[in-house]
Tab-separated table of C-alpha atoms in Angstrom:
chain	number	residue	atom	x	y	z
N	4	UNK	CA	-29.530	-16.713	-107.076
N	5	UNK	CA	-29.210	-17.247	-103.337
N	6	UNK	CA	-25.657	-17.703	-102.068
N	7	UNK	CA	-26.319	-18.421	-98.394
N	8	UNK	CA	-29.414	-19.615	-96.619
N	9	UNK	CA	-30.606	-19.670	-93.027
N	10	UNK	CA	-31.782	-22.609	-90.981
N	11	UNK	CA	-34.592	-21.692	-88.597
N	12	UNK	CA	-35.821	-24.233	-86.062
N	13	UNK	CA	-39.303	-24.005	-84.577
N	14	UNK	CA	-40.533	-22.457	-87.791
N	15	UNK	CA	-44.250	-23.050	-87.211
N	16	UNK	CA	-44.432	-21.086	-83.953
N	17	UNK	CA	-45.644	-17.500	-84.067
N	18	UNK	CA	-42.151	-16.198	-83.329
N	19	UNK	CA	-40.602	-18.669	-85.771
N	20	UNK	CA	-42.886	-17.560	-88.594
N	21	UNK	CA	-42.123	-13.891	-87.934
N	22	UNK	CA	-38.399	-14.667	-88.120
N	23	UNK	CA	-38.814	-16.587	-91.372
N	24	UNK	CA	-40.819	-13.782	-92.976
N	25	UNK	CA	-38.258	-11.186	-91.887
N	26	UNK	CA	-35.277	-13.143	-93.186
N	27	UNK	CA	-37.058	-13.828	-96.481
N	28	UNK	CA	-37.756	-10.100	-96.700
N	29	UNK	CA	-34.029	-9.501	-96.139
N	30	UNK	CA	-33.314	-11.633	-99.198
N	31	UNK	CA	-32.136	-14.696	-97.271
N	32	UNK	CA	-33.509	-18.107	-98.219
N	33	UNK	CA	-34.715	-20.243	-95.316
N	34	UNK	CA	-34.766	-23.968	-94.567
N	35	UNK	CA	-37.229	-24.198	-91.685
N	36	UNK	CA	-37.801	-27.063	-89.274
N	37	UNK	CA	-41.280	-27.734	-87.981
N	38	UNK	CA	-42.792	-30.588	-85.994
N	39	UNK	CA	-46.561	-31.141	-86.150
N	40	UNK	CA	-47.925	-27.795	-87.396
N	41	UNK	CA	-47.072	-26.844	-90.942
N	42	UNK	CA	-45.573	-23.466	-91.844
N	43	UNK	CA	-48.240	-21.542	-93.727
N	44	UNK	CA	-45.936	-19.252	-95.646
N	45	UNK	CA	-45.777	-19.346	-99.436
N	46	UNK	CA	-42.400	-18.323	-100.783
N	47	UNK	CA	-40.163	-19.929	-103.389
N	48	UNK	CA	-37.138	-19.335	-101.148
N	49	UNK	CA	-38.628	-21.226	-98.188
N	50	UNK	CA	-37.873	-24.921	-97.715
N	51	UNK	CA	-40.018	-26.388	-94.901
N	52	UNK	CA	-38.721	-29.662	-93.430
N	53	UNK	CA	-40.682	-31.751	-90.947
N	54	UNK	CA	-38.635	-33.097	-88.049
N	55	UNK	CA	-39.351	-33.996	-84.432
N	56	UNK	CA	-36.532	-32.775	-82.219
N	57	UNK	CA	-37.495	-35.440	-79.702
N	58	UNK	CA	-36.147	-38.107	-82.040
N	59	UNK	CA	-32.381	-38.233	-82.530
N	60	UNK	CA	-32.617	-40.091	-85.842
N	61	UNK	CA	-35.042	-37.518	-87.219
N	62	UNK	CA	-32.643	-34.763	-86.164
N	63	UNK	CA	-29.813	-36.560	-87.958
N	64	UNK	CA	-31.936	-36.901	-91.106
N	65	UNK	CA	-32.852	-33.211	-90.897
N	66	UNK	CA	-29.172	-32.282	-90.709
N	67	UNK	CA	-28.383	-34.485	-93.719
N	68	UNK	CA	-31.158	-32.795	-95.712
N	69	UNK	CA	-29.989	-29.248	-95.009
N	70	UNK	CA	-26.353	-30.117	-95.641
N	71	UNK	CA	-27.320	-31.638	-99.003
N	72	UNK	CA	-28.946	-28.407	-100.218
N	73	UNK	CA	-27.160	-26.614	-103.039
N	74	UNK	CA	-26.727	-23.483	-100.931
N	75	UNK	CA	-24.177	-22.657	-98.246
N	76	UNK	CA	-25.574	-22.315	-94.735
N	77	UNK	CA	-24.700	-18.863	-93.501
N	78	UNK	CA	-27.187	-18.480	-90.665
N	79	UNK	CA	-28.645	-20.664	-87.936
N	80	UNK	CA	-31.509	-19.512	-85.723
N	81	UNK	CA	-32.175	-21.805	-82.761
N	82	UNK	CA	-35.827	-21.003	-82.147
N	83	UNK	CA	-37.511	-24.329	-81.353
N	84	UNK	CA	-38.593	-24.763	-77.765
N	85	UNK	CA	-40.723	-26.865	-75.461
N	86	UNK	CA	-41.945	-25.869	-72.005
N	87	UNK	CA	-43.007	-28.418	-69.412
N	88	UNK	CA	-45.925	-26.285	-68.141
N	89	UNK	CA	-46.102	-28.295	-64.942
N	90	UNK	CA	-44.958	-27.743	-61.391
N	91	UNK	CA	-41.249	-28.387	-60.932
N	92	UNK	CA	-42.121	-30.970	-58.279
N	93	UNK	CA	-44.566	-32.818	-60.549
N	94	UNK	CA	-42.678	-32.861	-63.862
N	95	UNK	CA	-42.176	-36.520	-64.802
N	96	UNK	CA	-39.073	-38.012	-66.381
N	97	UNK	CA	-40.642	-38.217	-69.855
N	98	UNK	CA	-41.510	-34.525	-69.907
N	99	UNK	CA	-38.112	-33.643	-68.465
N	100	UNK	CA	-36.399	-35.604	-71.225
N	101	UNK	CA	-38.551	-33.865	-73.858
N	102	UNK	CA	-37.573	-30.417	-72.552
N	103	UNK	CA	-33.864	-31.123	-72.885
N	104	UNK	CA	-34.104	-33.092	-76.144
N	105	UNK	CA	-35.949	-30.255	-77.917
N	106	UNK	CA	-34.385	-27.209	-76.283
N	107	UNK	CA	-30.795	-28.343	-75.886
N	108	UNK	CA	-29.618	-31.661	-77.350
N	109	UNK	CA	-31.118	-31.274	-80.840
N	110	UNK	CA	-29.651	-27.786	-81.181
N	111	UNK	CA	-26.227	-28.940	-80.020
N	112	UNK	CA	-26.369	-31.740	-82.595
N	113	UNK	CA	-27.261	-29.193	-85.281
N	114	UNK	CA	-24.588	-26.682	-84.256
N	115	UNK	CA	-21.870	-29.345	-84.138
N	116	UNK	CA	-22.489	-30.236	-87.773
N	117	UNK	CA	-23.041	-26.768	-89.217
N	118	UNK	CA	-20.362	-24.822	-87.330
N	119	UNK	CA	-17.378	-26.427	-89.166
N	120	UNK	CA	-18.930	-25.492	-92.531
N	121	UNK	CA	-19.344	-21.907	-91.380
N	122	UNK	CA	-15.707	-21.821	-90.252
N	123	UNK	CA	-14.624	-23.123	-93.654
N	124	UNK	CA	-16.652	-20.378	-95.335
N	125	UNK	CA	-15.237	-17.849	-92.866
N	126	UNK	CA	-18.762	-16.570	-92.398
N	127	UNK	CA	-21.551	-17.570	-90.068
N	128	UNK	CA	-24.208	-16.162	-87.774
N	129	UNK	CA	-25.760	-18.278	-85.022
N	130	UNK	CA	-28.620	-16.761	-83.050
N	131	UNK	CA	-30.089	-18.664	-80.110
N	132	UNK	CA	-33.463	-17.709	-78.684
N	133	UNK	CA	-33.328	-17.966	-74.921
N	134	UNK	CA	-35.728	-16.532	-72.370
N	135	UNK	CA	-35.809	-13.635	-69.940
N	136	UNK	CA	-36.898	-16.328	-67.497
N	137	UNK	CA	-33.286	-17.464	-67.117
N	138	UNK	CA	-32.609	-14.172	-65.321
N	139	UNK	CA	-35.183	-15.084	-62.673
N	140	UNK	CA	-34.731	-18.894	-62.744
N	141	UNK	CA	-38.171	-19.384	-64.304
N	142	UNK	CA	-41.597	-19.753	-62.742
N	143	UNK	CA	-42.544	-22.898	-60.856
N	144	UNK	CA	-43.995	-24.221	-64.132
N	145	UNK	CA	-40.909	-23.496	-66.242
N	146	UNK	CA	-37.936	-24.421	-64.044
N	147	UNK	CA	-36.535	-27.029	-66.427
N	148	UNK	CA	-37.311	-24.985	-69.544
N	149	UNK	CA	-35.219	-22.181	-68.047
N	150	UNK	CA	-32.471	-24.625	-67.085
N	151	UNK	CA	-32.280	-25.928	-70.655
N	152	UNK	CA	-32.060	-22.372	-71.985
N	153	UNK	CA	-29.249	-21.518	-69.534
N	154	UNK	CA	-27.333	-24.505	-70.891
N	155	UNK	CA	-27.942	-23.552	-74.530
N	156	UNK	CA	-26.818	-19.993	-73.809
N	157	UNK	CA	-23.540	-21.381	-72.425
N	158	UNK	CA	-23.036	-23.584	-75.483
N	159	UNK	CA	-23.696	-20.624	-77.798
N	160	UNK	CA	-21.165	-18.465	-75.914
N	161	UNK	CA	-18.547	-21.214	-76.260
N	162	UNK	CA	-19.191	-21.486	-80.002
N	163	UNK	CA	-18.779	-17.696	-80.161
N	164	UNK	CA	-15.329	-17.965	-78.597
N	165	UNK	CA	-14.178	-20.687	-80.977
N	166	UNK	CA	-15.764	-19.100	-84.054
N	167	UNK	CA	-14.574	-15.515	-83.607
N	168	UNK	CA	-11.366	-15.999	-85.573
N	169	UNK	CA	-13.354	-17.392	-88.500
N	170	UNK	CA	-16.025	-14.645	-88.589
N	171	UNK	CA	-18.651	-16.970	-87.094
N	172	UNK	CA	-20.576	-14.773	-84.674
N	173	UNK	CA	-22.886	-16.338	-82.098
N	174	UNK	CA	-25.304	-14.534	-79.791
N	175	UNK	CA	-28.238	-15.216	-77.482
N	176	UNK	CA	-31.504	-13.305	-77.458
N	177	UNK	CA	-33.355	-13.368	-74.153
N	178	UNK	CA	-36.958	-13.211	-75.260
N	179	UNK	CA	-39.367	-11.382	-72.972
N	180	UNK	CA	-43.106	-11.876	-72.668
N	181	UNK	CA	-44.415	-11.821	-76.228
N	182	UNK	CA	-48.018	-11.281	-77.287
N	183	UNK	CA	-48.745	-14.759	-78.649
N	184	UNK	CA	-51.722	-17.089	-78.364
N	185	UNK	CA	-50.223	-19.027	-75.473
N	186	UNK	CA	-50.517	-15.913	-73.307
N	187	UNK	CA	-54.130	-15.289	-74.290
N	188	UNK	CA	-55.244	-18.291	-72.239
N	189	UNK	CA	-54.793	-16.538	-68.913
N	190	UNK	CA	-55.055	-13.122	-67.326
N	191	UNK	CA	-51.690	-11.486	-67.947
N	192	UNK	CA	-52.441	-7.964	-66.717
N	193	UNK	CA	-50.503	-8.441	-63.477
N	194	UNK	CA	-47.520	-9.819	-65.423
N	195	UNK	CA	-47.621	-6.852	-67.796
N	196	UNK	CA	-47.382	-4.420	-64.886
N	197	UNK	CA	-43.981	-5.880	-63.996
N	198	UNK	CA	-42.557	-4.916	-67.399
N	199	UNK	CA	-41.002	-1.424	-67.302
N	200	UNK	CA	-42.435	-0.536	-70.731
N	201	UNK	CA	-45.889	-1.729	-69.553
N	202	UNK	CA	-46.598	-3.777	-72.646
N	203	UNK	CA	-45.878	-7.183	-74.112
N	204	UNK	CA	-43.454	-7.565	-76.957
N	205	UNK	CA	-44.453	-8.543	-80.471
N	206	UNK	CA	-43.136	-11.336	-82.637
N	207	UNK	CA	-41.810	-8.612	-84.918
N	208	UNK	CA	-39.667	-7.256	-82.063
N	209	UNK	CA	-37.865	-10.595	-81.918
N	210	UNK	CA	-37.644	-10.977	-85.694
N	211	UNK	CA	-36.061	-7.528	-86.010
N	212	UNK	CA	-33.332	-8.431	-83.502
N	213	UNK	CA	-32.629	-11.708	-85.274
N	214	UNK	CA	-32.388	-9.816	-88.566
N	215	UNK	CA	-29.998	-7.293	-87.018
N	216	UNK	CA	-27.707	-9.979	-85.555
N	217	UNK	CA	-27.607	-11.727	-88.929
N	218	UNK	CA	-26.678	-8.525	-90.736
N	219	UNK	CA	-23.387	-6.734	-91.362
N	220	UNK	CA	-24.555	-4.068	-88.912
N	221	UNK	CA	-23.756	-6.529	-86.115
N	222	UNK	CA	-20.324	-7.640	-87.307
N	223	UNK	CA	-18.635	-6.583	-84.026
N	224	UNK	CA	-21.066	-8.397	-81.728
N	225	UNK	CA	-20.515	-11.970	-80.564
N	226	UNK	CA	-20.847	-14.014	-77.387
N	227	UNK	CA	-23.560	-11.764	-75.969
N	228	UNK	CA	-26.936	-12.091	-74.260
N	229	UNK	CA	-29.282	-9.428	-75.607
N	230	UNK	CA	-32.613	-8.981	-73.845
N	231	UNK	CA	-35.636	-8.035	-75.938
N	232	UNK	CA	-37.927	-7.798	-72.961
N	233	UNK	CA	-39.283	-4.296	-72.462
N	234	UNK	CA	-36.699	-3.397	-69.831
N	235	UNK	CA	-36.760	-6.513	-67.656
């Protein structure tokens, strides 16, 4: 019988699926948010829930669903993300709104509702996936994505401060360049050469760090930015 479960947002992405599979392998049940692409993982301890983070009412309904589950929520992994993929001078207001709705506002809404329950339990782990791009202010096609991640990092650090006395530990992972399909669309050799380890990361690299931060091995770590980026 599961005692605590994890909420993972962005569960249908390649990184999201790797995180789900790792947490399930760790014996943690998962309620996973996805938008348009279903999560093709078969496991009795996985609860997939469709929700568009662009829609505030859908986010509210998602929160109500996870709070109504018979399990306590012990873990929250903020993995969902949207990148504008347009020049910072040409990004329109609709795309700009989408970036901040998905990357920042929906996750704040989720954290505000789940954090008090974690404090009551005197146990919680919140892991936010940020980007190594925040260190360099993003490329010209990801300026606002990086800005939204900077903001979510700050929110996560604040939650860490207020949750420390209740054993609610909150950390940011700065994700480096990961070998996913989105990077197969262009020549990335020059980008790889800038990484000290001279390779791209794998989705498993990120999943392993999430697993570590959710485990008792990390019970003296909170309020930190941890780069999984090959040395960048």
